[in-house]
PDB file of C-alpha atoms and ligand atoms in Angstrom:
ATOM      1  CA  MET A   6       0.000   0.000   0.000  1.00  0.00           C
ATOM      2  CA  GLU A   7       1.154   3.505  -0.760  1.00  0.00           C
ATOM      3  CA  SER A   8       1.548   6.301   1.711  1.00  0.00           C
ATOM      4  CA  THR A   9      -1.054   9.041   2.003  1.00  0.00           C
ATOM      5  CA  ALA A  10      -0.414  12.709   2.792  1.00  0.00           C
ATOM      6  CA  ILE A  11      -3.064  14.948   4.288  1.00  0.00           C
ATOM      7  CA  ALA A  12      -2.654  18.695   4.596  1.00  0.00           C
ATOM      8  CA  LEU A  13      -3.587  20.037   8.026  1.00  0.00           C
ATOM      9  CA  GLU A  14      -4.868  23.588   8.270  1.00  0.00           C
ATOM     10  CA  ASN A  15      -8.288  23.615   9.854  1.00  0.00           C
ATOM     11  CA  ASP A  16     -10.860  21.752  11.978  1.00  0.00           C
ATOM     12  CA  GLN A  17     -12.186  19.850   9.021  1.00  0.00           C
ATOM     13  CA  ASP A  18      -8.717  18.520   8.144  1.00  0.00           C
ATOM     14  CA  ILE A  19      -8.469  16.998  11.620  1.00  0.00           C
ATOM     15  CA  VAL A  20     -11.669  15.045  10.966  1.00  0.00           C
ATOM     16  CA  VAL A  21     -10.355  13.928   7.566  1.00  0.00           C
ATOM     17  CA  ALA A  22      -7.023  12.834   9.073  1.00  0.00           C
ATOM     18  CA  ARG A  23      -8.565  10.664  11.788  1.00  0.00           C
ATOM     19  CA  GLY A  24     -11.063   9.161   9.346  1.00  0.00           C
ATOM     20  CA  GLU A  25      -8.301   8.297   6.876  1.00  0.00           C
ATOM     21  CA  VAL A  26      -6.207   6.715   9.632  1.00  0.00           C
ATOM     22  CA  ARG A  27      -9.123   4.550  10.738  1.00  0.00           C
ATOM     23  CA  THR A  28      -9.770   3.409   7.169  1.00  0.00           C
ATOM     24  CA  LEU A  29      -6.099   2.549   6.607  1.00  0.00           C
ATOM     25  CA  ALA A  30      -5.847   0.764   9.955  1.00  0.00           C
ATOM     26  CA  ALA A  31      -8.903  -1.334   9.126  1.00  0.00           C
ATOM     27  CA  ALA A  32      -7.474  -2.192   5.693  1.00  0.00           C
ATOM     28  CA  ILE A  33      -4.222  -3.381   7.314  1.00  0.00           C
ATOM     29  CA  GLY A  34      -6.254  -5.610   9.596  1.00  0.00           C
ATOM     30  CA  PHE A  35      -6.150  -3.762  12.925  1.00  0.00           C
ATOM     31  CA  ARG A  36      -9.018  -4.654  15.221  1.00  0.00           C
ATOM     32  CA  SER A  37     -11.483  -2.037  16.380  1.00  0.00           C
ATOM     33  CA  LEU A  38      -9.600  -1.074  19.568  1.00  0.00           C
ATOM     34  CA  ASP A  39      -6.388  -0.358  17.654  1.00  0.00           C
ATOM     35  CA  GLN A  40      -8.311   1.525  14.963  1.00  0.00           C
ATOM     36  CA  THR A  41      -9.722   3.718  17.710  1.00  0.00           C
ATOM     37  CA  ARG A  42      -6.297   4.213  19.330  1.00  0.00           C
ATOM     38  CA  LEU A  43      -4.741   5.243  16.021  1.00  0.00           C
ATOM     39  CA  ALA A  44      -7.623   7.537  15.055  1.00  0.00           C
ATOM     40  CA  THR A  45      -7.371   9.211  18.463  1.00  0.00           C
ATOM     41  CA  VAL A  46      -3.616   9.756  18.104  1.00  0.00           C
ATOM     42  CA  ALA A  47      -4.207  11.259  14.657  1.00  0.00           C
ATOM     43  CA  SER A  48      -6.838  13.574  16.093  1.00  0.00           C
ATOM     44  CA  GLU A  49      -4.610  14.784  18.946  1.00  0.00           C
ATOM     45  CA  LEU A  50      -1.449  15.308  16.899  1.00  0.00           C
ATOM     46  CA  ALA A  51      -3.254  16.847  13.921  1.00  0.00           C
ATOM     47  CA  ARG A  52      -5.008  19.276  16.275  1.00  0.00           C
ATOM     48  CA  ASN A  53      -1.696  20.261  17.846  1.00  0.00           C
ATOM     49  CA  ILE A  54      -0.399  21.181  14.387  1.00  0.00           C
ATOM     50  CA  VAL A  55      -3.469  23.264  13.490  1.00  0.00           C
ATOM     51  CA  LYS A  56      -3.466  24.909  16.914  1.00  0.00           C
ATOM     52  CA  TYR A  57       0.228  25.614  17.503  1.00  0.00           C
ATOM     53  CA  ALA A  58       1.801  25.637  14.050  1.00  0.00           C
ATOM     54  CA  SER A  59      -1.208  26.798  11.945  1.00  0.00           C
ATOM     55  CA  ARG A  60      -0.385  24.288   9.246  1.00  0.00           C
ATOM     56  CA  GLY A  61       1.491  21.119   8.475  1.00  0.00           C
ATOM     57  CA  GLN A  62       0.794  17.619   7.255  1.00  0.00           C
ATOM     58  CA  MET A  63       0.206  14.035   8.226  1.00  0.00           C
ATOM     59  CA  ILE A  64       1.765  11.195   6.265  1.00  0.00           C
ATOM     60  CA  ALA A  65       0.306   7.739   6.818  1.00  0.00           C
ATOM     61  CA  GLN A  66       2.407   4.746   5.714  1.00  0.00           C
ATOM     62  CA  PRO A  67       1.474   1.119   5.987  1.00  0.00           C
ATOM     63  CA  THR A  68       4.747  -0.519   6.969  1.00  0.00           C
ATOM     64  CA  ARG A  69       6.420  -3.860   7.654  1.00  0.00           C
ATOM     65  CA  SER A  70       9.042  -4.672  10.263  1.00  0.00           C
ATOM     66  CA  PRO A  71      12.255  -6.562   9.389  1.00  0.00           C
ATOM     67  CA  HIS A  72      10.518  -9.598  10.889  1.00  0.00           C
ATOM     68  CA  GLY A  73       7.612  -9.218   8.522  1.00  0.00           C
ATOM     69  CA  ARG A  74       5.185  -7.742  11.025  1.00  0.00           C
ATOM     70  CA  GLU A  75       2.682  -5.340   9.554  1.00  0.00           C
ATOM     71  CA  GLY A  76       2.005  -1.944  11.039  1.00  0.00           C
ATOM     72  CA  LEU A  77       0.979   1.639  10.443  1.00  0.00           C
ATOM     73  CA  ARG A  78       3.389   4.557  10.668  1.00  0.00           C
ATOM     74  CA  LEU A  79       2.077   8.110  11.011  1.00  0.00           C
ATOM     75  CA  ILE A  80       4.260  11.184  10.594  1.00  0.00           C
ATOM     76  CA  PHE A  81       3.064  14.616  11.740  1.00  0.00           C
ATOM     77  CA  GLU A  82       5.254  17.472  10.593  1.00  0.00           C
ATOM     78  CA  ASP A  83       5.094  21.237  10.616  1.00  0.00           C
ATOM     79  CA  ASP A  84       7.323  24.284  10.209  1.00  0.00           C
ATOM     80  CA  GLY A  85       5.759  26.032  13.185  1.00  0.00           C
ATOM     81  CA  PRO A  86       7.404  27.514  16.276  1.00  0.00           C
ATOM     82  CA  GLY A  87       8.708  24.187  17.590  1.00  0.00           C
ATOM     83  CA  ILE A  88       8.745  23.134  21.236  1.00  0.00           C
ATOM     84  CA  ALA A  89      11.256  24.717  23.598  1.00  0.00           C
ATOM     85  CA  ASN A  90      11.168  22.025  26.266  1.00  0.00           C
ATOM     86  CA  VAL A  91      10.192  18.704  24.738  1.00  0.00           C
ATOM     87  CA  GLU A  92      10.546  16.811  27.997  1.00  0.00           C
ATOM     88  CA  ALA A  93       8.103  19.144  29.732  1.00  0.00           C
ATOM     89  CA  ALA A  94       5.685  18.987  26.780  1.00  0.00           C
ATOM     90  CA  MET A  95       5.682  15.187  27.039  1.00  0.00           C
ATOM     91  CA  THR A  96       4.573  15.376  30.678  1.00  0.00           C
ATOM     92  CA  ASP A  97       0.917  14.833  31.589  1.00  0.00           C
ATOM     93  CA  GLY A  98      -0.784  18.108  32.355  1.00  0.00           C
ATOM     94  CA  PHE A  99       1.763  20.388  30.663  1.00  0.00           C
ATOM     95  CA  SER A 100       0.096  22.909  28.368  1.00  0.00           C
ATOM     96  CA  THR A 101       0.923  26.376  27.095  1.00  0.00           C
ATOM     97  CA  SER A 102      -2.705  26.922  26.087  1.00  0.00           C
ATOM     98  CA  LYS A 103      -4.699  25.979  29.192  1.00  0.00           C
ATOM     99  CA  GLY A 104      -5.348  22.645  27.502  1.00  0.00           C
ATOM    100  CA  MET A 105      -5.402  19.440  29.474  1.00  0.00           C
ATOM    101  CA  GLY A 106      -1.882  18.553  28.424  1.00  0.00           C
ATOM    102  CA  LYS A 107      -2.907  15.043  27.396  1.00  0.00           C
ATOM    103  CA  GLY A 108      -2.292  15.159  23.649  1.00  0.00           C
ATOM    104  CA  LEU A 109       1.425  14.306  23.545  1.00  0.00           C
ATOM    105  CA  PRO A 110       1.817  12.012  26.588  1.00  0.00           C
ATOM    106  CA  GLY A 111      -1.528  10.331  25.891  1.00  0.00           C
ATOM    107  CA  SER A 112      -0.630   9.684  22.243  1.00  0.00           C
ATOM    108  CA  ARG A 113       2.645   8.098  23.332  1.00  0.00           C
ATOM    109  CA  ARG A 114       0.678   5.618  25.461  1.00  0.00           C
ATOM    110  CA  LEU A 115      -1.535   4.672  22.502  1.00  0.00           C
ATOM    111  CA  VAL A 116       1.248   3.545  20.140  1.00  0.00           C
ATOM    112  CA  ASP A 117       4.217   1.152  20.175  1.00  0.00           C
ATOM    113  CA  GLU A 118       6.818   3.653  18.968  1.00  0.00           C
ATOM    114  CA  PHE A 119       6.861   7.411  19.436  1.00  0.00           C
ATOM    115  CA  THR A 120       9.631   9.747  18.280  1.00  0.00           C
ATOM    116  CA  ILE A 121       9.545  13.518  18.591  1.00  0.00           C
ATOM    117  CA  ASP A 122      11.973  15.899  17.001  1.00  0.00           C
ATOM    118  CA  SER A 123      11.386  19.559  17.728  1.00  0.00           C
ATOM    119  CA  ALA A 124      13.320  22.705  18.437  1.00  0.00           C
ATOM    120  CA  PRO A 125      12.376  26.387  18.576  1.00  0.00           C
ATOM    121  CA  GLY A 126      12.311  27.825  15.092  1.00  0.00           C
ATOM    122  CA  ARG A 127      12.758  24.431  13.428  1.00  0.00           C
ATOM    123  CA  GLY A 128       9.234  23.079  13.584  1.00  0.00           C
ATOM    124  CA  THR A 129       8.097  19.737  14.916  1.00  0.00           C
ATOM    125  CA  ARG A 130       8.094  16.219  13.549  1.00  0.00           C
ATOM    126  CA  ILE A 131       6.450  13.350  15.398  1.00  0.00           C
ATOM    127  CA  THR A 132       6.596   9.782  14.125  1.00  0.00           C
ATOM    128  CA  VAL A 133       4.487   7.011  15.633  1.00  0.00           C
ATOM    129  CA  VAL A 134       4.122   3.336  14.774  1.00  0.00           C
ATOM    130  CA  ARG A 135       1.640   0.762  15.930  1.00  0.00           C
ATOM    131  CA  TRP A 136       2.282  -2.884  15.042  1.00  0.00           C
ATOM    132  CA  LEU A 137      -0.452  -5.320  14.172  1.00  0.00           C
TER     133      LEU A 137
ATOM    134  CA  MET B   1     -19.401  25.837   8.604  1.00  0.00           C
ATOM    135  CA  SER B   2     -21.642  25.103  11.532  1.00  0.00           C
ATOM    136  CA  GLY B   3     -22.333  21.406  11.437  1.00  0.00           C
ATOM    137  CA  ALA B   4     -23.853  21.507  14.923  1.00  0.00           C
ATOM    138  CA  GLN B   5     -27.079  22.472  13.228  1.00  0.00           C
ATOM    139  CA  ARG B   6     -27.309  18.900  12.106  1.00  0.00           C
ATOM    140  CA  ILE B   7     -27.223  17.509  15.641  1.00  0.00           C
ATOM    141  CA  PRO B   8     -30.715  17.504  17.141  1.00  0.00           C
ATOM    142  CA  ILE B   9     -31.494  18.342  20.732  1.00  0.00           C
ATOM    143  CA  LEU B  10     -34.708  16.605  21.790  1.00  0.00           C
ATOM    144  CA  LYS B  11     -36.758  17.476  24.806  1.00  0.00           C
ATOM    145  CA  VAL B  12     -38.233  14.416  26.488  1.00  0.00           C
ATOM    146  CA  GLY B  13     -40.080  15.318  29.648  1.00  0.00           C
ATOM    147  CA  ARG B  14     -37.606  17.269  31.741  1.00  0.00           C
ATOM    148  CA  VAL B  15     -34.613  15.817  29.974  1.00  0.00           C
ATOM    149  CA  LEU B  16     -32.660  17.058  26.963  1.00  0.00           C
ATOM    150  CA  VAL B  17     -31.667  14.132  24.769  1.00  0.00           C
ATOM    151  CA  VAL B  18     -28.724  14.666  22.417  1.00  0.00           C
ATOM    152  CA  PRO B  19     -28.066  11.850  19.951  1.00  0.00           C
ATOM    153  CA  ILE B  20     -24.653  12.427  18.390  1.00  0.00           C
ATOM    154  CA  GLN B  21     -24.719  10.503  15.164  1.00  0.00           C
ATOM    155  CA  THR B  22     -21.742  11.832  13.310  1.00  0.00           C
ATOM    156  CA  ASP B  23     -18.071  12.617  13.806  1.00  0.00           C
ATOM    157  CA  MET B  24     -17.897  16.305  14.747  1.00  0.00           C
ATOM    158  CA  ASP B  25     -15.238  18.857  13.926  1.00  0.00           C
ATOM    159  CA  ASP B  26     -14.061  21.064  16.791  1.00  0.00           C
ATOM    160  CA  GLN B  27     -16.249  24.001  15.862  1.00  0.00           C
ATOM    161  CA  THR B  28     -19.286  21.766  15.813  1.00  0.00           C
ATOM    162  CA  VAL B  29     -18.367  20.496  19.267  1.00  0.00           C
ATOM    163  CA  VAL B  30     -18.111  24.032  20.666  1.00  0.00           C
ATOM    164  CA  HIS B  31     -21.347  25.029  18.981  1.00  0.00           C
ATOM    165  CA  LEU B  32     -23.191  21.974  20.295  1.00  0.00           C
ATOM    166  CA  GLN B  33     -22.020  22.695  23.831  1.00  0.00           C
ATOM    167  CA  GLU B  34     -23.334  26.263  23.594  1.00  0.00           C
ATOM    168  CA  ARG B  35     -26.682  25.079  22.236  1.00  0.00           C
ATOM    169  CA  ILE B  36     -27.131  22.496  24.986  1.00  0.00           C
ATOM    170  CA  LEU B  37     -26.462  25.095  27.661  1.00  0.00           C
ATOM    171  CA  SER B  38     -28.805  27.636  26.160  1.00  0.00           C
ATOM    172  CA  GLU B  39     -31.540  25.008  25.782  1.00  0.00           C
ATOM    173  CA  LEU B  40     -31.032  24.043  29.426  1.00  0.00           C
ATOM    174  CA  GLU B  41     -31.522  27.623  30.429  1.00  0.00           C
ATOM    175  CA  ARG B  42     -34.492  28.152  28.167  1.00  0.00           C
ATOM    176  CA  THR B  43     -36.370  24.929  28.935  1.00  0.00           C
ATOM    177  CA  ARG B  44     -35.271  24.502  32.572  1.00  0.00           C
ATOM    178  CA  ALA B  45     -34.683  20.827  31.858  1.00  0.00           C
ATOM    179  CA  ARG B  46     -33.262  18.908  34.809  1.00  0.00           C
ATOM    180  CA  GLY B  47     -31.255  16.341  32.932  1.00  0.00           C
ATOM    181  CA  VAL B  48     -29.033  16.018  29.874  1.00  0.00           C
ATOM    182  CA  LEU B  49     -28.673  12.656  28.185  1.00  0.00           C
ATOM    183  CA  ILE B  50     -25.946  12.542  25.557  1.00  0.00           C
ATOM    184  CA  ASP B  51     -25.991   9.447  23.367  1.00  0.00           C
ATOM    185  CA  ILE B  52     -22.508   8.772  21.976  1.00  0.00           C
ATOM    186  CA  SER B  53     -23.087   5.161  20.964  1.00  0.00           C
ATOM    187  CA  LEU B  54     -22.340   6.002  17.330  1.00  0.00           C
ATOM    188  CA  LEU B  55     -19.143   7.903  18.108  1.00  0.00           C
ATOM    189  CA  GLU B  56     -16.112   5.856  17.122  1.00  0.00           C
ATOM    190  CA  MET B  57     -13.653   8.131  18.860  1.00  0.00           C
ATOM    191  CA  VAL B  58     -13.608  10.532  21.785  1.00  0.00           C
ATOM    192  CA  ASP B  59     -10.432  12.583  21.944  1.00  0.00           C
ATOM    193  CA  SER B  60      -9.370  15.205  24.488  1.00  0.00           C
ATOM    194  CA  PHE B  61     -11.494  17.864  22.794  1.00  0.00           C
ATOM    195  CA  ILE B  62     -14.765  15.928  22.877  1.00  0.00           C
ATOM    196  CA  GLY B  63     -13.912  14.513  26.327  1.00  0.00           C
ATOM    197  CA  ARG B  64     -13.485  18.001  27.611  1.00  0.00           C
ATOM    198  CA  MET B  65     -16.811  19.101  26.124  1.00  0.00           C
ATOM    199  CA  LEU B  66     -18.588  16.276  27.944  1.00  0.00           C
ATOM    200  CA  SER B  67     -16.996  17.238  31.286  1.00  0.00           C
ATOM    201  CA  ASP B  68     -17.667  20.930  30.725  1.00  0.00           C
ATOM    202  CA  ILE B  69     -21.322  20.324  29.888  1.00  0.00           C
ATOM    203  CA  ALA B  70     -21.680  18.226  33.040  1.00  0.00           C
ATOM    204  CA  SER B  71     -20.170  20.858  35.319  1.00  0.00           C
ATOM    205  CA  MET B  72     -22.081  23.762  33.767  1.00  0.00           C
ATOM    206  CA  ALA B  73     -25.333  21.786  33.801  1.00  0.00           C
ATOM    207  CA  ARG B  74     -24.685  21.072  37.466  1.00  0.00           C
ATOM    208  CA  ILE B  75     -24.612  24.782  38.167  1.00  0.00           C
ATOM    209  CA  MET B  76     -28.041  24.991  36.537  1.00  0.00           C
ATOM    210  CA  ASP B  77     -29.179  22.128  38.764  1.00  0.00           C
ATOM    211  CA  ALA B  78     -29.257  19.563  35.986  1.00  0.00           C
ATOM    212  CA  ARG B  79     -27.514  16.189  35.812  1.00  0.00           C
ATOM    213  CA  THR B  80     -25.664  14.820  32.811  1.00  0.00           C
ATOM    214  CA  VAL B  81     -25.562  11.210  31.674  1.00  0.00           C
ATOM    215  CA  VAL B  82     -23.470   9.934  28.776  1.00  0.00           C
ATOM    216  CA  VAL B  83     -24.969   6.894  27.111  1.00  0.00           C
ATOM    217  CA  GLY B  84     -23.510   4.044  25.088  1.00  0.00           C
ATOM    218  CA  ILE B  85     -19.789   4.710  25.062  1.00  0.00           C
ATOM    219  CA  GLN B  86     -18.186   1.968  22.931  1.00  0.00           C
ATOM    220  CA  PRO B  87     -15.734  -0.303  24.805  1.00  0.00           C
ATOM    221  CA  ALA B  88     -12.855   0.615  22.463  1.00  0.00           C
ATOM    222  CA  VAL B  89     -13.575   4.297  23.061  1.00  0.00           C
ATOM    223  CA  ALA B  90     -13.700   3.842  26.839  1.00  0.00           C
ATOM    224  CA  ILE B  91     -10.370   1.956  26.901  1.00  0.00           C
ATOM    225  CA  THR B  92      -8.693   4.538  24.669  1.00  0.00           C
ATOM    226  CA  LEU B  93      -9.925   7.373  26.900  1.00  0.00           C
ATOM    227  CA  VAL B  94      -8.331   5.738  29.940  1.00  0.00           C
ATOM    228  CA  GLU B  95      -5.036   5.210  28.109  1.00  0.00           C
ATOM    229  CA  LEU B  96      -5.110   8.802  26.922  1.00  0.00           C
ATOM    230  CA  GLY B  97      -5.384   9.775  30.567  1.00  0.00           C
ATOM    231  CA  LEU B  98      -8.828  11.331  30.494  1.00  0.00           C
ATOM    232  CA  GLU B  99     -11.494  10.772  33.062  1.00  0.00           C
ATOM    233  CA  LEU B 100     -14.871  12.131  32.162  1.00  0.00           C
ATOM    234  CA  SER B 101     -15.095  13.921  35.467  1.00  0.00           C
ATOM    235  CA  GLY B 102     -18.584  14.618  36.752  1.00  0.00           C
ATOM    236  CA  VAL B 103     -20.089  12.525  33.979  1.00  0.00           C
ATOM    237  CA  SER B 104     -22.119   9.385  34.681  1.00  0.00           C
ATOM    238  CA  THR B 105     -21.874   6.783  31.944  1.00  0.00           C
ATOM    239  CA  VAL B 106     -24.455   4.094  31.270  1.00  0.00           C
ATOM    240  CA  LEU B 107     -24.924   1.475  28.582  1.00  0.00           C
ATOM    241  CA  ASN B 108     -28.184   2.481  26.961  1.00  0.00           C
ATOM    242  CA  VAL B 109     -30.842   5.159  26.773  1.00  0.00           C
ATOM    243  CA  ASP B 110     -33.303   3.265  29.011  1.00  0.00           C
ATOM    244  CA  GLU B 111     -30.696   3.026  31.763  1.00  0.00           C
ATOM    245  CA  GLY B 112     -29.857   6.679  31.268  1.00  0.00           C
ATOM    246  CA  ILE B 113     -33.452   7.760  31.727  1.00  0.00           C
ATOM    247  CA  LYS B 114     -33.810   5.429  34.701  1.00  0.00           C
ATOM    248  CA  LEU B 115     -30.711   6.939  36.303  1.00  0.00           C
ATOM    249  CA  LEU B 116     -31.949  10.473  35.780  1.00  0.00           C
ATOM    250  CA  ARG B 117     -35.362   9.580  37.242  1.00  0.00           C
ATOM    251  CA  ASP B 118     -34.310   7.424  40.181  1.00  0.00           C
ATOM    252  CA  GLU B 119     -30.882   8.523  41.297  1.00  0.00           C
ATOM    253  CA  PHE B 120     -31.159  12.150  40.390  1.00  0.00           C
ATOM    254  CA  ASP B 121     -34.747  12.428  41.383  1.00  0.00           C
ATOM    255  CA  ILE B 122     -36.036  13.968  38.229  1.00  0.00           C
ATOM    256  CA  GLU B 123     -39.693  13.493  38.857  1.00  0.00           C
ATOM    257  CA  GLU B 124     -42.064  11.853  36.456  1.00  0.00           C
ATOM    258  CA  ARG B 125     -45.115  13.584  35.146  1.00  0.00           C
ATOM    259  CA  GLU B 126     -48.672  12.329  35.179  1.00  0.00           C
ATOM    260  CA  ASP B 127     -48.898  12.174  31.432  1.00  0.00           C
ATOM    261  CA  ASP B 128     -45.598  10.399  31.462  1.00  0.00           C
ATOM    262  CA  GLU B 129     -46.202   7.636  28.930  1.00  0.00           C
ATOM    263  CA  LEU B 130     -47.565  10.027  26.443  1.00  0.00           C
ATOM    264  CA  PHE B 131     -44.874  12.523  27.169  1.00  0.00           C
ATOM    265  CA  TRP B 132     -41.919  10.205  26.696  1.00  0.00           C
ATOM    266  CA  GLY B 133     -43.389   9.164  23.396  1.00  0.00           C
ATOM    267  CA  GLU B 134     -43.607  12.710  22.171  1.00  0.00           C
ATOM    268  CA  LEU B 135     -40.274  14.117  21.135  1.00  0.00           C
ATOM    269  CA  ASN B 136     -40.028  17.838  20.727  1.00  0.00           C
ATOM    270  CA  LEU B 137     -37.378  18.589  18.213  1.00  0.00           C
ATOM    271  CA  LEU B 138     -35.553  21.753  19.167  1.00  0.00           C
ATOM    272  CA  GLY B 139     -34.140  23.568  16.195  1.00  0.00           C
ATOM    273  CA  GLU B 140     -31.184  25.884  16.027  1.00  0.00           C
ATOM    274  CA  HIS B 141     -32.681  28.612  18.181  1.00  0.00           C
ATOM    275  CA  GLY B 142     -34.972  26.438  20.178  1.00  0.00           C
ATOM    276  CA  HIS B 143     -37.950  26.768  17.867  1.00  0.00           C
ATOM    277  CA  ARG B 144     -39.813  23.597  17.308  1.00  0.00           C
ATOM    278  CA  ALA B 145     -38.947  22.060  13.968  1.00  0.00           C
TER     279      ALA B 145
HETATM  280  N1  ATP C 214       3.141  20.864  16.724  1.00  0.00           N
HETATM  281  C1  ATP C 214       3.449  21.650  17.784  1.00  0.00           C
HETATM  282  N2  ATP C 214       4.114  22.827  17.596  1.00  0.00           N
HETATM  283  C2  ATP C 214       4.429  23.612  18.652  1.00  0.00           C
HETATM  284  N3  ATP C 214       4.125  23.330  19.935  1.00  0.00           N
HETATM  285  C3  ATP C 214       3.470  22.175  20.183  1.00  0.00           C
HETATM  286  C4  ATP C 214       3.091  21.272  19.143  1.00  0.00           C
HETATM  287  N4  ATP C 214       2.459  20.210  19.693  1.00  0.00           N
HETATM  288  C5  ATP C 214       2.440  20.429  21.030  1.00  0.00           C
HETATM  289  N5  ATP C 214       3.053  21.605  21.330  1.00  0.00           N
HETATM  290  C6  ATP C 214       3.283  22.159  22.688  1.00  0.00           C
HETATM  291  O1  ATP C 214       3.252  21.072  23.608  1.00  0.00           O
HETATM  292  C7  ATP C 214       2.272  21.322  24.633  1.00  0.00           C
HETATM  293  C8  ATP C 214       1.636  20.020  25.066  1.00  0.00           C
HETATM  294  O2  ATP C 214       0.838  19.478  24.002  1.00  0.00           O
HETATM  295  P1  ATP C 214      -0.378  18.494  24.365  1.00  0.00           P
HETATM  296  O3  ATP C 214      -1.065  18.128  23.104  1.00  0.00           O
HETATM  297  O4  ATP C 214       0.174  17.401  25.206  1.00  0.00           O
HETATM  298  O5  ATP C 214      -1.306  19.374  25.287  1.00  0.00           O
HETATM  299  P2  ATP C 214      -2.254  20.601  24.889  1.00  0.00           P
HETATM  300  O6  ATP C 214      -2.416  20.685  23.414  1.00  0.00           O
HETATM  301  O7  ATP C 214      -1.721  21.828  25.558  1.00  0.00           O
HETATM  302  O8  ATP C 214      -3.621  20.187  25.582  1.00  0.00           O
HETATM  303  P3  ATP C 214      -4.652  19.035  25.076  1.00  0.00           P
HETATM  304  O9  ATP C 214      -4.047  18.387  23.860  1.00  0.00           O
HETATM  305  O10 ATP C 214      -4.771  18.069  26.223  1.00  0.00           O
HETATM  306  O11 ATP C 214      -5.903  19.772  24.797  1.00  0.00           O
HETATM  307  C9  ATP C 214       1.319  22.316  24.027  1.00  0.00           C
HETATM  308  O12 ATP C 214       0.659  23.090  25.012  1.00  0.00           O
HETATM  309  C10 ATP C 214       2.241  23.147  23.137  1.00  0.00           C
HETATM  310  O13 ATP C 214       2.904  24.141  23.902  1.00  0.00           O
HETATM  311 MG1   MG C 215      -2.925  18.969  22.258  1.00  0.00          MG
END
């Protein structure tokens, strides 16, 4: 399967992103709980981009491990302001917008792999993988 | 775009029933919350029953709306019950780290109405049977559709 890119700029794009992720996850063979986990991660990370970086994109890639295990990789990237203190941002309850501070740490709990690369002025790139 | 217009708010006795049948964008969520609160004020309903059985995902934004509605309704002396949360959605919410604080959750609409009546003491009316059967569809500004 090919990878899909979705531009993220507004509320509606967040809905499209999570719907697309659910569809892809179902096609790969993820059961309903994992579809819901992945759709929720997409919703949280896509919203962070729209909210903090104004725009960016999600790339969804069906993937296969060296051992032949199937999975879904999602990449969320933007050229926004970046995150000054990534460790703090990954902590439950940390928010610069009076949010609940659950988006980043909660998303990490919903996937098998979570990588964040961000620095002030360089934007943010988050890659997650969930294996079947 | 204001998709909240598509989500009906029904008045059943002294309870507002909100069947959410479609994935909502954030603006729709905010709009729906405002409409529920203004209908509560206008109708003096004592309970809010939000049916999310068709929702395949509840993220932090929707979770927060549910908690906010419950706490604001409480101030207006109304109780909030969330009905039909799917198991996958409930598990994901816990993993995400969200508790729907102040929100009672039940499996189906009958249980929700029973909870509002019995536990929360929302009294029945004499013409009850008839009344529960008669749904008043509240439109965008509370006019009957
Ligand atoms: N793409 C991004 N660009 C810049 N800053 C970001 C980005 N994503 C997250 N952040 C920063 O990290 C913080 C934590 O994000 P997280 O999603 O965990 O919580 P939140 O968005 O503040 O609240 P919630 O998601 O619970 O409503 C944010 O408040 C914001 O400062
Ligand atoms: Mg967030």
